[in-house]
CSV table of C-alpha atoms in Angstrom, one decimal:
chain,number,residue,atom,x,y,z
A,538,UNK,CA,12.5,-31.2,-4.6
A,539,UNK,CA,8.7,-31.9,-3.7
A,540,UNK,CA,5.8,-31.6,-5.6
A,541,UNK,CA,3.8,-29.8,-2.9
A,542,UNK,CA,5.9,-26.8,-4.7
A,543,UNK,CA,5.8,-27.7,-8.3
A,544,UNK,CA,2.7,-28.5,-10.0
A,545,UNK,CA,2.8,-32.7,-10.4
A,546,UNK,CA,3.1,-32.7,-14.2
A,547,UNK,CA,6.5,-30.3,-14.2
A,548,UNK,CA,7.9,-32.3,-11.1
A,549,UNK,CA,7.4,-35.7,-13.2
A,550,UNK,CA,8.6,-33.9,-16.2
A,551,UNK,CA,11.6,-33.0,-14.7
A,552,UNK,CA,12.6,-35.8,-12.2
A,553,UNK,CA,11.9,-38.8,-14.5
A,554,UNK,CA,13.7,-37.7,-17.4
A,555,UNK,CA,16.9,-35.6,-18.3
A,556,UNK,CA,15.7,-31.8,-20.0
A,557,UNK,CA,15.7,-31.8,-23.5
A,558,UNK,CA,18.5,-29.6,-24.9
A,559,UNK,CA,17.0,-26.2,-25.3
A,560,UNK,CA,18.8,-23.0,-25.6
A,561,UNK,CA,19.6,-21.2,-22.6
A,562,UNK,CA,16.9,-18.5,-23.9
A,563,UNK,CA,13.9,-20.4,-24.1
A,564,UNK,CA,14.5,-22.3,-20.3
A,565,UNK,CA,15.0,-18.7,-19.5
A,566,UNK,CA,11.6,-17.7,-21.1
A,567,UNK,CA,10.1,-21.1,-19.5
A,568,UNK,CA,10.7,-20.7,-15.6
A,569,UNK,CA,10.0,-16.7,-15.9
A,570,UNK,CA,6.0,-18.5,-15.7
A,571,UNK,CA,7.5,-19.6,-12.4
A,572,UNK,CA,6.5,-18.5,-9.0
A,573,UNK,CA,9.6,-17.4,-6.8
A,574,UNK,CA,9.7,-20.7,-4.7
A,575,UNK,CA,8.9,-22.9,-7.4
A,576,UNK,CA,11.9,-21.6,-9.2
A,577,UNK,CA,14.0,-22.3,-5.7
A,578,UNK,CA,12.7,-25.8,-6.0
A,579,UNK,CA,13.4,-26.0,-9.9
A,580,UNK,CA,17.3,-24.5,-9.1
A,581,UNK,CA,17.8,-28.0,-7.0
A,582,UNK,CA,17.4,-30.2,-9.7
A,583,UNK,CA,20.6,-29.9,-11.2
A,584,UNK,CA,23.8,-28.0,-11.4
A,585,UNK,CA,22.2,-26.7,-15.1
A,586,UNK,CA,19.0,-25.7,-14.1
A,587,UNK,CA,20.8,-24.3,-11.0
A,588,UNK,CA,22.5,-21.6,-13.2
A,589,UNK,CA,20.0,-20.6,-15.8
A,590,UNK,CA,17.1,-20.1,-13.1
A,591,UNK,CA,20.0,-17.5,-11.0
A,592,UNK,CA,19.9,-15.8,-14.4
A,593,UNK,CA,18.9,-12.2,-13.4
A,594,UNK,CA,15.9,-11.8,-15.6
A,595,UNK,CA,14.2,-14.1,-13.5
A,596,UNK,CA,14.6,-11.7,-10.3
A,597,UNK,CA,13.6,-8.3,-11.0
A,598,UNK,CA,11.8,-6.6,-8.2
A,599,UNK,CA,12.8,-9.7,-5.6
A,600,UNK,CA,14.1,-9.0,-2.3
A,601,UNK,CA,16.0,-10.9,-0.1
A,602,UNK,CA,15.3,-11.4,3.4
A,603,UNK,CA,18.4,-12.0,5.7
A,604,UNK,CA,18.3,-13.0,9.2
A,605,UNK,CA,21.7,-14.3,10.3
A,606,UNK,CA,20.2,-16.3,12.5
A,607,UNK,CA,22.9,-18.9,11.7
A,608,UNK,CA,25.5,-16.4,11.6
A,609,UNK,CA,27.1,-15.6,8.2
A,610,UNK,CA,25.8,-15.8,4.6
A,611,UNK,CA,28.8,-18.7,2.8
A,612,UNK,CA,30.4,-17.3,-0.2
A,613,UNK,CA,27.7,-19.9,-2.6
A,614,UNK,CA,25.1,-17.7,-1.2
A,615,UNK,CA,26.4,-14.5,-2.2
A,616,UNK,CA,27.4,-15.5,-5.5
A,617,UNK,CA,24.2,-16.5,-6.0
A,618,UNK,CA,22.8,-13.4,-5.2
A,619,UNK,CA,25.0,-11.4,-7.3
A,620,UNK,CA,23.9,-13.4,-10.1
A,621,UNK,CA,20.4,-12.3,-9.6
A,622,UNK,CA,21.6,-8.8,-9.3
A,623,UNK,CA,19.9,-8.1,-6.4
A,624,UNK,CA,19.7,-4.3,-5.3
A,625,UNK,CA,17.1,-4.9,-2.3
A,626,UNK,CA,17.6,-6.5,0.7
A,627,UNK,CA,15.5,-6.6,4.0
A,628,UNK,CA,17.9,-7.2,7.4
A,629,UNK,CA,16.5,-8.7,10.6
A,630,UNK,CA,18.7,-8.0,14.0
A,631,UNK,CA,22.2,-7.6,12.1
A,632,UNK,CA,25.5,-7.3,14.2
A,633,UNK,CA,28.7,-5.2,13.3
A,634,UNK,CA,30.4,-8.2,11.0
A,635,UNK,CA,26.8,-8.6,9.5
A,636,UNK,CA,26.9,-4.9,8.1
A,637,UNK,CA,30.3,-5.1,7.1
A,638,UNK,CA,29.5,-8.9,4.7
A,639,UNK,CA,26.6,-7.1,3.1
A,640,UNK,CA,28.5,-3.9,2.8
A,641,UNK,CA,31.0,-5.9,0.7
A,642,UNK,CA,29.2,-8.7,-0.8
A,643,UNK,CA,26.6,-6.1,-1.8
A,644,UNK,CA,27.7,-2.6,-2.6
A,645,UNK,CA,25.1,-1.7,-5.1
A,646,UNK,CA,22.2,-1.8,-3.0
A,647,UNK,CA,19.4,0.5,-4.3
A,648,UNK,CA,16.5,-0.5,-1.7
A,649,UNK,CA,17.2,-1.3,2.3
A,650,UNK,CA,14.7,-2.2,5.1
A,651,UNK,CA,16.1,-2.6,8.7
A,652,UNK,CA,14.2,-4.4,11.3
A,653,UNK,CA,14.2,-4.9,14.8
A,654,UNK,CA,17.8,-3.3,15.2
A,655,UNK,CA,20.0,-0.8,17.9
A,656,UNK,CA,22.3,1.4,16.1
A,657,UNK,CA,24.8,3.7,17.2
A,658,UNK,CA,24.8,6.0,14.2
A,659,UNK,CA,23.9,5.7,10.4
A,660,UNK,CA,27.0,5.9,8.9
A,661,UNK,CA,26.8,3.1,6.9
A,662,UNK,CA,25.6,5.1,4.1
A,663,UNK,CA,28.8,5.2,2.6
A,664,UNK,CA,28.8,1.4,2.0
A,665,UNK,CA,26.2,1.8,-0.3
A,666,UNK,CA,26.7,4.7,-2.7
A,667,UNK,CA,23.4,4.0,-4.7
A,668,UNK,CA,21.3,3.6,-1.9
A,669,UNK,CA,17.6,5.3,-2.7
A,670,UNK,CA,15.2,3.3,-1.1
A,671,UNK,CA,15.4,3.0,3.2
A,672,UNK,CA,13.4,1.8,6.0
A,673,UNK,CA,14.0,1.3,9.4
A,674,UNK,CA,10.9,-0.1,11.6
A,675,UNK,CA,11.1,-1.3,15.1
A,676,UNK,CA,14.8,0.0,15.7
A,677,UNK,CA,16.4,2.3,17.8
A,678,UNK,CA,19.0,4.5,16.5
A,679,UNK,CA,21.1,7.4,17.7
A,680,UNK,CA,21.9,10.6,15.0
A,681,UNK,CA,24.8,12.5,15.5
A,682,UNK,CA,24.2,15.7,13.2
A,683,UNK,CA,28.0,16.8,13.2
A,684,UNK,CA,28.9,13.8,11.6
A,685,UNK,CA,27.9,13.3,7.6
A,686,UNK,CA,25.5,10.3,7.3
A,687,UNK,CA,26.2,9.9,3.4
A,688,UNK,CA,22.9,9.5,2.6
A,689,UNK,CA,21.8,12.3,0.9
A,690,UNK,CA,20.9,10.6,-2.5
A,691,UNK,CA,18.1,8.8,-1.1
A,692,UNK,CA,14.2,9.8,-2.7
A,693,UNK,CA,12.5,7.3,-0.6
A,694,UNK,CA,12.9,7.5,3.8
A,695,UNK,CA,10.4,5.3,6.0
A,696,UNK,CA,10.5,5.4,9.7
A,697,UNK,CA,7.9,3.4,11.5
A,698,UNK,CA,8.6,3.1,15.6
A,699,UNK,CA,11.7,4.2,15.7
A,700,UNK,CA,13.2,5.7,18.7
A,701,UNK,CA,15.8,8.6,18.7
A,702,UNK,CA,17.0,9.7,22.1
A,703,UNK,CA,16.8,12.7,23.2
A,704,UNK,CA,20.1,14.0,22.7
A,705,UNK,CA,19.7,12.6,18.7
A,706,UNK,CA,18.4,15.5,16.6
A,707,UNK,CA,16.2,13.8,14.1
A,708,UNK,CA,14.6,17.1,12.0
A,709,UNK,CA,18.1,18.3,11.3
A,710,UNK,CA,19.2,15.2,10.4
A,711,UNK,CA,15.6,15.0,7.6
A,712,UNK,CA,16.9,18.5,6.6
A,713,UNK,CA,19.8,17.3,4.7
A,714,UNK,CA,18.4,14.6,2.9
A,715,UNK,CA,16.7,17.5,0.2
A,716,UNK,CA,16.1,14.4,-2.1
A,717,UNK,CA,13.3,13.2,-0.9
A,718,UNK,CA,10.4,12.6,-2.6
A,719,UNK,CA,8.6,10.1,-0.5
A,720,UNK,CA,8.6,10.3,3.8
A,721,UNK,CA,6.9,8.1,6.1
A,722,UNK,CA,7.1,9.1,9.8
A,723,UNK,CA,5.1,6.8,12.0
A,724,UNK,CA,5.7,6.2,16.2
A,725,UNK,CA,9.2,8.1,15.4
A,726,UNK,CA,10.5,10.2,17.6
A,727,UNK,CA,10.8,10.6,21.1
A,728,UNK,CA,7.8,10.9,23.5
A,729,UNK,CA,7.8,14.5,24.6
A,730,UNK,CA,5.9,17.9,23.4
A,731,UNK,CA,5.5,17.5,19.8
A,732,UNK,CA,5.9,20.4,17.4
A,733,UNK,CA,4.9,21.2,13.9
A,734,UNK,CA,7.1,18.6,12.3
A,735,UNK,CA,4.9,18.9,9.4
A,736,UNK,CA,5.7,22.3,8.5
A,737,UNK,CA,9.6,22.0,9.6
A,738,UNK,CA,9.5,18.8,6.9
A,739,UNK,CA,8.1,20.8,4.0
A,740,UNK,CA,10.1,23.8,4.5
A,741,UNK,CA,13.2,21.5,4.0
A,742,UNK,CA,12.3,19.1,1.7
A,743,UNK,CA,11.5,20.9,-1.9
A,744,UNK,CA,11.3,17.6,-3.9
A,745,UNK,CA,8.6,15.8,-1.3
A,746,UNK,CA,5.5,14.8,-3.1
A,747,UNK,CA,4.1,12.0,-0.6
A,748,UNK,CA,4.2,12.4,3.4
A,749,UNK,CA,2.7,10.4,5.7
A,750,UNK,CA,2.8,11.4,9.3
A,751,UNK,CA,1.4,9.9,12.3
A,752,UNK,CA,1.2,12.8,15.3
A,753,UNK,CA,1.4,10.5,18.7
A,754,UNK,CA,5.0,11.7,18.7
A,755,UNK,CA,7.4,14.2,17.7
A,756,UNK,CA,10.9,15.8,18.3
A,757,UNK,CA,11.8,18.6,20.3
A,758,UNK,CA,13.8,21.4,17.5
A,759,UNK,CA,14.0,24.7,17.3
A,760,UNK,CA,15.2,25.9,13.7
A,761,UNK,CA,17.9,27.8,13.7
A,762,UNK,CA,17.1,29.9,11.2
A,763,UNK,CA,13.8,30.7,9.7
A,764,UNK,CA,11.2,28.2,7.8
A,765,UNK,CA,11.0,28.7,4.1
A,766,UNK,CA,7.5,30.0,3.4
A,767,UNK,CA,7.2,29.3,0.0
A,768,UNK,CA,4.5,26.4,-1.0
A,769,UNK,CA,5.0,22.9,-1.3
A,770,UNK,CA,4.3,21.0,-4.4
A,771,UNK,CA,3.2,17.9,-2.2
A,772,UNK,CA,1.0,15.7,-3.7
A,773,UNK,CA,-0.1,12.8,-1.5
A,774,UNK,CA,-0.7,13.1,2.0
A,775,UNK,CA,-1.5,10.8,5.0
A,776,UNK,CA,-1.9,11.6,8.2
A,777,UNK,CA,-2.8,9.9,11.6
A,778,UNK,CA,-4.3,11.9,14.6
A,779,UNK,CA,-4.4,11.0,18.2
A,780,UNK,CA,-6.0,12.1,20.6
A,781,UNK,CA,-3.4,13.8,22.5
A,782,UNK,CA,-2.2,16.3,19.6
A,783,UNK,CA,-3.7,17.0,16.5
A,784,UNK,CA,-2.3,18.7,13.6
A,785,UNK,CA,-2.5,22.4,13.3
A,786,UNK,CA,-5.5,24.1,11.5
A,787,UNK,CA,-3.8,25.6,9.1
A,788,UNK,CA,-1.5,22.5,7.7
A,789,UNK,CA,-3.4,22.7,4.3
A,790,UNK,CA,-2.4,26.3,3.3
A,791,UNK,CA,1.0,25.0,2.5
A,792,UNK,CA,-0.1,22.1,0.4
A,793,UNK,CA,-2.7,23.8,-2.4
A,794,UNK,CA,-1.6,21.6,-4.9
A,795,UNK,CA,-2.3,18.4,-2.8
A,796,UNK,CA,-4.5,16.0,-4.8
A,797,UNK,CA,-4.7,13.1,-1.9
A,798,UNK,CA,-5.6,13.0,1.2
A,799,UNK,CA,-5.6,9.9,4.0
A,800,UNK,CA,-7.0,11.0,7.5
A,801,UNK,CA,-6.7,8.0,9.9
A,802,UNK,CA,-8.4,8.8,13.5
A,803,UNK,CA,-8.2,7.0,16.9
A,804,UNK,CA,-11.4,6.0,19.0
A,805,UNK,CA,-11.7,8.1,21.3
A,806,UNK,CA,-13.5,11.0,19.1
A,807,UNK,CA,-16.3,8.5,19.2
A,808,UNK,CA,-16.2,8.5,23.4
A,809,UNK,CA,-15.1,12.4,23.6
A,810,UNK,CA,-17.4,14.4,22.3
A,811,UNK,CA,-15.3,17.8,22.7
A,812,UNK,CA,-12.5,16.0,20.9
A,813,UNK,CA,-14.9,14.5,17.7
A,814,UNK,CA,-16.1,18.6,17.1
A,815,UNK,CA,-12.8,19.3,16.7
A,816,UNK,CA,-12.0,16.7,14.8
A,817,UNK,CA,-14.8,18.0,12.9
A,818,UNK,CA,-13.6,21.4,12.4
A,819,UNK,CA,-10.1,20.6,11.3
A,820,UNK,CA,-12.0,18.3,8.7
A,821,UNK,CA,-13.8,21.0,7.3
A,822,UNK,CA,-10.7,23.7,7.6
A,823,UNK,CA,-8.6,21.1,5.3
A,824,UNK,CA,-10.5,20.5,3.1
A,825,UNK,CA,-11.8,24.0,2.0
A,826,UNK,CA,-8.0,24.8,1.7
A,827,UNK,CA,-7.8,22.2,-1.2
A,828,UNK,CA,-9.2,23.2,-4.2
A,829,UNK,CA,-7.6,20.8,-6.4
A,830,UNK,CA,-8.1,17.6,-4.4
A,831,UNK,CA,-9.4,14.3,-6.1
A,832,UNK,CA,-8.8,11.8,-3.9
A,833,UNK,CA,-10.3,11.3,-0.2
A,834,UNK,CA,-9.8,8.6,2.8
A,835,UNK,CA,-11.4,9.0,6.2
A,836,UNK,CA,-10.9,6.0,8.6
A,837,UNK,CA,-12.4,6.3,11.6
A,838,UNK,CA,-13.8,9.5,11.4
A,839,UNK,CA,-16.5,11.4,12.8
A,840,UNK,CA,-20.5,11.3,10.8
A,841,UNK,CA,-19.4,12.4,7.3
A,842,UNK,CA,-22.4,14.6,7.2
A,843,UNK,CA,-20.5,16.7,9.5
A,844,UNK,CA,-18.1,17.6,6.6
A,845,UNK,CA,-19.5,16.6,3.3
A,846,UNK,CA,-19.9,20.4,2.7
A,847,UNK,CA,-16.4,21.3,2.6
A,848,UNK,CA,-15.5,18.1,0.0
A,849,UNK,CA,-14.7,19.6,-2.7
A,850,UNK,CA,-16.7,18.8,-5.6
A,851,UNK,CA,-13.2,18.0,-8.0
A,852,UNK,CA,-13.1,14.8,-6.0
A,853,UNK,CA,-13.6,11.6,-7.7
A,854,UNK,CA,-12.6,8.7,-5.2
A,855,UNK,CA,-13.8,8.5,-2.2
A,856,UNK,CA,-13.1,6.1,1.1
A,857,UNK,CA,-15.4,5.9,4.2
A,858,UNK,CA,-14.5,3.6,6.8
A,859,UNK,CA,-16.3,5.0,9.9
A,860,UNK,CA,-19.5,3.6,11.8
A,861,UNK,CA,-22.5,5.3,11.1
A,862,UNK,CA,-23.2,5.6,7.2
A,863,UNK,CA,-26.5,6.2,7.2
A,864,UNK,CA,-28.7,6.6,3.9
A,865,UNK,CA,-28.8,10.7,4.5
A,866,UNK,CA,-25.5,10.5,4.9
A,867,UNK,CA,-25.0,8.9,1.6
A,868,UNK,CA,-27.2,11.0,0.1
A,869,UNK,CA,-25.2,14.3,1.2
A,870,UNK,CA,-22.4,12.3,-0.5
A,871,UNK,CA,-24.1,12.2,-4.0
A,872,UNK,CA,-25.4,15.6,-3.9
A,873,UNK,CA,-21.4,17.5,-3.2
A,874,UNK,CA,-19.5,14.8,-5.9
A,875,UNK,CA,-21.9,14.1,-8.6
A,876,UNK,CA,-18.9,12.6,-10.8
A,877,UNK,CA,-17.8,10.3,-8.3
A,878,UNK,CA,-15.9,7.7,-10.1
A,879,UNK,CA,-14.2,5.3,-7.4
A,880,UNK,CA,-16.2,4.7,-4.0
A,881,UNK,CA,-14.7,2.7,-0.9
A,882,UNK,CA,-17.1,2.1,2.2
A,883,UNK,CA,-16.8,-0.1,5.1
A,884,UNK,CA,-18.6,1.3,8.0
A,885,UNK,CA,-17.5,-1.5,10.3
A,886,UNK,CA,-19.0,-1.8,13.5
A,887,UNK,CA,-21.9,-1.3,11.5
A,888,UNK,CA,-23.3,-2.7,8.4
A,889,UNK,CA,-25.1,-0.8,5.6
A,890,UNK,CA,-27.9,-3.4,4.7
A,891,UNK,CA,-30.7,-1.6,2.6
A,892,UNK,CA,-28.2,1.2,1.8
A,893,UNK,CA,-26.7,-0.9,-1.0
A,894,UNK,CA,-29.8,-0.9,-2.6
A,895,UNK,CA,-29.3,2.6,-3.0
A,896,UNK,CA,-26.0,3.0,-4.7
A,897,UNK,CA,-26.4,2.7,-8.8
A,898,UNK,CA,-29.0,5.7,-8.4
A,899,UNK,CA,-27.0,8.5,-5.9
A,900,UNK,CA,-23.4,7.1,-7.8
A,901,UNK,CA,-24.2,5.6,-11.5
A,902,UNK,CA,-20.8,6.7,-13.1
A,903,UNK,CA,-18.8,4.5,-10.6
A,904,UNK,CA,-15.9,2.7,-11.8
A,905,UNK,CA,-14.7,0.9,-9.1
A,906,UNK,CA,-16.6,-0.4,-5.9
A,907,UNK,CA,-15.3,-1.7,-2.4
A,908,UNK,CA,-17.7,-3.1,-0.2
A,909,UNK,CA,-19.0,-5.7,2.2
A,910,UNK,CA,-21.7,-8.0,1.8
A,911,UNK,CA,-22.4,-9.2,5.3
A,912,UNK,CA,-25.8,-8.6,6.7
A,913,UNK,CA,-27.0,-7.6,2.9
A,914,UNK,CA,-30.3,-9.2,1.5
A,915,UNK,CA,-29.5,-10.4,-1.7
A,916,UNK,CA,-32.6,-8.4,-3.4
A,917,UNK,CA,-30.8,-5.4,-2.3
A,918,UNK,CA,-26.9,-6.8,-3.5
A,919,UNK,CA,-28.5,-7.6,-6.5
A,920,UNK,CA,-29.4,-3.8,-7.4
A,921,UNK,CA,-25.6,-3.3,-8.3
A,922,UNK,CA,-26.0,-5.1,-11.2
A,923,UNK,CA,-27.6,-1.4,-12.5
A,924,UNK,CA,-24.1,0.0,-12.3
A,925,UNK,CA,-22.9,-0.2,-16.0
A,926,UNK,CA,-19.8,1.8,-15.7
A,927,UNK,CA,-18.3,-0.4,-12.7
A,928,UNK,CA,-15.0,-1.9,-13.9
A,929,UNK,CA,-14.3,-3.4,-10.4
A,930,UNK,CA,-15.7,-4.9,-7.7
A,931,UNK,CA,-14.4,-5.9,-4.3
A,932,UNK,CA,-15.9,-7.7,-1.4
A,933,UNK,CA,-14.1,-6.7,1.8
A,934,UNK,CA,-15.5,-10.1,3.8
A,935,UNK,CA,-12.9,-11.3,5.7
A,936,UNK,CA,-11.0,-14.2,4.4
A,937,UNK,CA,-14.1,-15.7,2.9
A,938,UNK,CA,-14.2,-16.4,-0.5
A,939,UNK,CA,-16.6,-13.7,-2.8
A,940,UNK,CA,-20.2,-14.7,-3.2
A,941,UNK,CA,-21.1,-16.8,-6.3
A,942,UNK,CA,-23.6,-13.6,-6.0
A,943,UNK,CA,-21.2,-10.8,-6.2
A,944,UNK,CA,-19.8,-12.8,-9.4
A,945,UNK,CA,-22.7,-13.5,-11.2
A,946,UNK,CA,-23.5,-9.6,-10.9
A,947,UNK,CA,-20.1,-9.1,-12.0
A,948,UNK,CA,-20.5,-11.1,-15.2
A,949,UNK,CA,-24.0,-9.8,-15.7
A,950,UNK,CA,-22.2,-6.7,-16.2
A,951,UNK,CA,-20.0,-7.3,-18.9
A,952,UNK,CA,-22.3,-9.1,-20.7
A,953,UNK,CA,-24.5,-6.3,-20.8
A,954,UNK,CA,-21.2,-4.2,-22.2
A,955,UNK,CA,-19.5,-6.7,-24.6
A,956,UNK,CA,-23.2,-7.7,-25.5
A,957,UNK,CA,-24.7,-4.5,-25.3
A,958,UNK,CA,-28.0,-5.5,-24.5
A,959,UNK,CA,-30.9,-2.7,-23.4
A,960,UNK,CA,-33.0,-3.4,-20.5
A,961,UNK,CA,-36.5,-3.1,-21.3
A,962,UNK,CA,-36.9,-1.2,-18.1
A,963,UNK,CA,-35.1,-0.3,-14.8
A,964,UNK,CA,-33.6,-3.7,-12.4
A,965,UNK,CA,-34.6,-6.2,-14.7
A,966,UNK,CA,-31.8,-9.1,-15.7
A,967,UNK,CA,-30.5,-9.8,-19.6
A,968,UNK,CA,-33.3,-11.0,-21.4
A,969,UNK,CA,-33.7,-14.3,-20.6
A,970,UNK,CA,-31.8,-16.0,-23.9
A,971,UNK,CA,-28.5,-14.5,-23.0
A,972,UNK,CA,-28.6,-13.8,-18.7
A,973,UNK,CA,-30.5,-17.6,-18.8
A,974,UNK,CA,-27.2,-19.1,-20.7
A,975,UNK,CA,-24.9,-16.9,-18.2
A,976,UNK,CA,-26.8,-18.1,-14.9
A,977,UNK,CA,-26.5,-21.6,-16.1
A,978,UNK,CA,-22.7,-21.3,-17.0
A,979,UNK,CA,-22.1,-20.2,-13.8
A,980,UNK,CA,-24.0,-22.5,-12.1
A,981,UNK,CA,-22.0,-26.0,-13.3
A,982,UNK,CA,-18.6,-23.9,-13.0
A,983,UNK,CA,-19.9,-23.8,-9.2
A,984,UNK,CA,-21.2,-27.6,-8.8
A,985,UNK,CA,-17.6,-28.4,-10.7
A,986,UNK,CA,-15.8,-26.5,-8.4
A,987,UNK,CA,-18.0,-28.4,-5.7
């Protein structure tokens, strides 16, 4: 045990003396305050604390990562495991014997990610009868659709580059799986003439409410008999365009109910201009098909002033993360969704500077702001302080730590709502009893963190 892991008061605590005799409930309340490894470094002090920290209160919502890169789990492993009852795993490069020791030490796995893997079929389904949760990323695997994968109960399918050979059938094989309430399709498939998988998915999957597709590749089917054209109740939806297919214009008109939606776009729009107007026009197709949207992300997109009249105005959060965002733009913004609530911007290569400045006037019932404050003059930072609504604020700097600025505006904030103080006029601070205290609080918790 070292006390790089455990804070130096427990590690003393527990090395120089024996623990006092406590009921097993009340050690079991104590290490639940534990982080994950410090309870791994707790569990090798003794052979007690050893079995009340495996207690599997302690574990919910853990995963276990296995590697095998020493070959086979011991039997003390797996017992240990069990103990914790743990239902998700995450399996790096297995073998045949590695699938049949979790099959059997494990049967009740509810969640499984598979990484970095080559497999023959997916018939290991069976092994795991509760299975709901499954990803695969970085894998190649081969579908035969005449034989029964057994995996129809899953709600949850993620498949990020994954390669299916041509002769696999990968649609057919998403058809049975009419569970599904969650699908995430990204580099999967096989790199031919793509199709509209979108439209296939929805026809056969009645229980989807989130889909997130990425277009650079798609499988080669033909439905055998016709799509279902009723309309989907989907409810979130992302989707990633590339430049060499895009999504048809008409994807929406199946989705009316859809209250998200994540548009992620490559660079080349920004080189091509043929392919950034159509970008355009798909932009503003969507999103008059979706009357009862609330929630929009662009990433990468073209000038949102292309577009901003087709937002409609139900929507209340709103992410921009495109170069570009000029003042106009963000005027256009304010004018379409007056009751903007949630507000994300990064327009990275770019900077907004003075733009800040502007944001408690075009949004003042904002909730929640995401931001960076590179290349922002503090006078112009300092106007969000006018944004009494904001719950939450975020500084998207890098790995830097946030401004001493950001917080003080942060705090200023709440002491205007816990306090509530009135501003004798427009940009001024707290009067200078109460902000005076605050700045100087704030000041010695920086020169004592110093």
């Amino acid at each position: 045990v070292s006390p790089t892991s455990l804070s130096v008061p427990l590690f003393r605590f527990l090395m120089e003396r024996p623990p006092p005799h406590l009921p097993a409930e009340v050690w079991t309340h104590i290490f639940g305050y534990l982080s994950a490894s410090d309870k791994l470094s707790t569990r090798a002090c003794c052979m007690h604390f050893r079995k009340l920290i495996d207690h599997w209160s302690l574990w919910r919502g853990w995963t276990a990562v296995l590697t095998f890169k020493n070959g086979s789990y011991s039997k003390r492993f797996w017992n240990s495991l069990r103990r914790r009852k743990v239902t998700s795993v995450v399996v790096r490069s297995p073998r045949a014997k590695h699938w049949r020791q979790l099959s059997s030490e494990l049967p009740h796995l509810s969640s499984l990610v598979l990484e970095q893997s080559v497999m023959e079929n997916l018939g290991f389904g069976k092994d795991f009868p509760h299975l709901e949760r499954l990803a695969i990323r970085n894998s190649d695997v081969v579908i035969d659709v005449h034989k029964r994968t057994h995996l129809e109960q899953l709600t949850h399918l993620s498949l990020c580059d994954v390669t299916f050979p041509i002769k696999s059938s990968f649609l057919p094989f998403i058809s049975h799986l009419r569970n599904l309430t969650s699908l995430t399709c990204h580099n999967s498939g096989t790199s031919v003439e793509p199709i509209c998988i979108m439209e296939t998915i929805l026809s056969y999957l009645p229980k989807l409410k989130h889909l997130s597709l990425s277009s650079k590749r798609a499988c080669v089917y033909v439905p055998k008999r016709p799509l279902n054209e009723g309309i989907s109740f989907l409810s979130t939806l992302e989707l990633v365009q590339y430049s060499d297919h895009f999504f048809p214009v008409n994807t929406m008109k199946k989705v009316p109910h859809l209250n998200s939606l994540s548009v992620f776009s490559g660079n080349e729009h920004q080189r091509m201009p043929s392919l950034s107007s159509h970008l355009v026009f798909l932009l503003s197709k969507w999103l008059q098909d979706l009357p009862k949207l609330t929630k929009l992300a662009v990433t990468r997109g073209p000038p949102v002033r292309t577009y901003v009249t087709s937002i409609p105005a139900t929507v209340t959060s709103l992410a921009l993360c495109s170069s570009g965002l000029s003042s106009e733009d963000m005027s256009a913004v304010s004018a379409q969704l007056p009751n903007l609530l949630h507000l994300h911007i990064d327009p990275r290569p770019s900077h907004l500077g003075v733009n800040i400045a502007q944001i408690p006037e075009l949004f003042p019932k904002l909730r929640s702001l995401k931001l960076r404050h590179e290349r922002v003059p503090e006078e112009d930072f300092l106007h969000l302080r006018r944004l009494q609504h904001l719950e939450h604020l975020e500084i998207l700097d890098g790995a830097r730590s946030p401004s001493h600025l950001a917080q003080y505006i942060f705090l200023e904030i709440i002491v205007l709502k816990t306090m509530q103080i009135d501003c004798p006029k427009v940009g001024c601070f707290v009067p200078w009893s109460a902000g005076q205290i605050l700045k100087n609080w704030i000041l010695n918790y920086i020169r004592c963190r110093h």
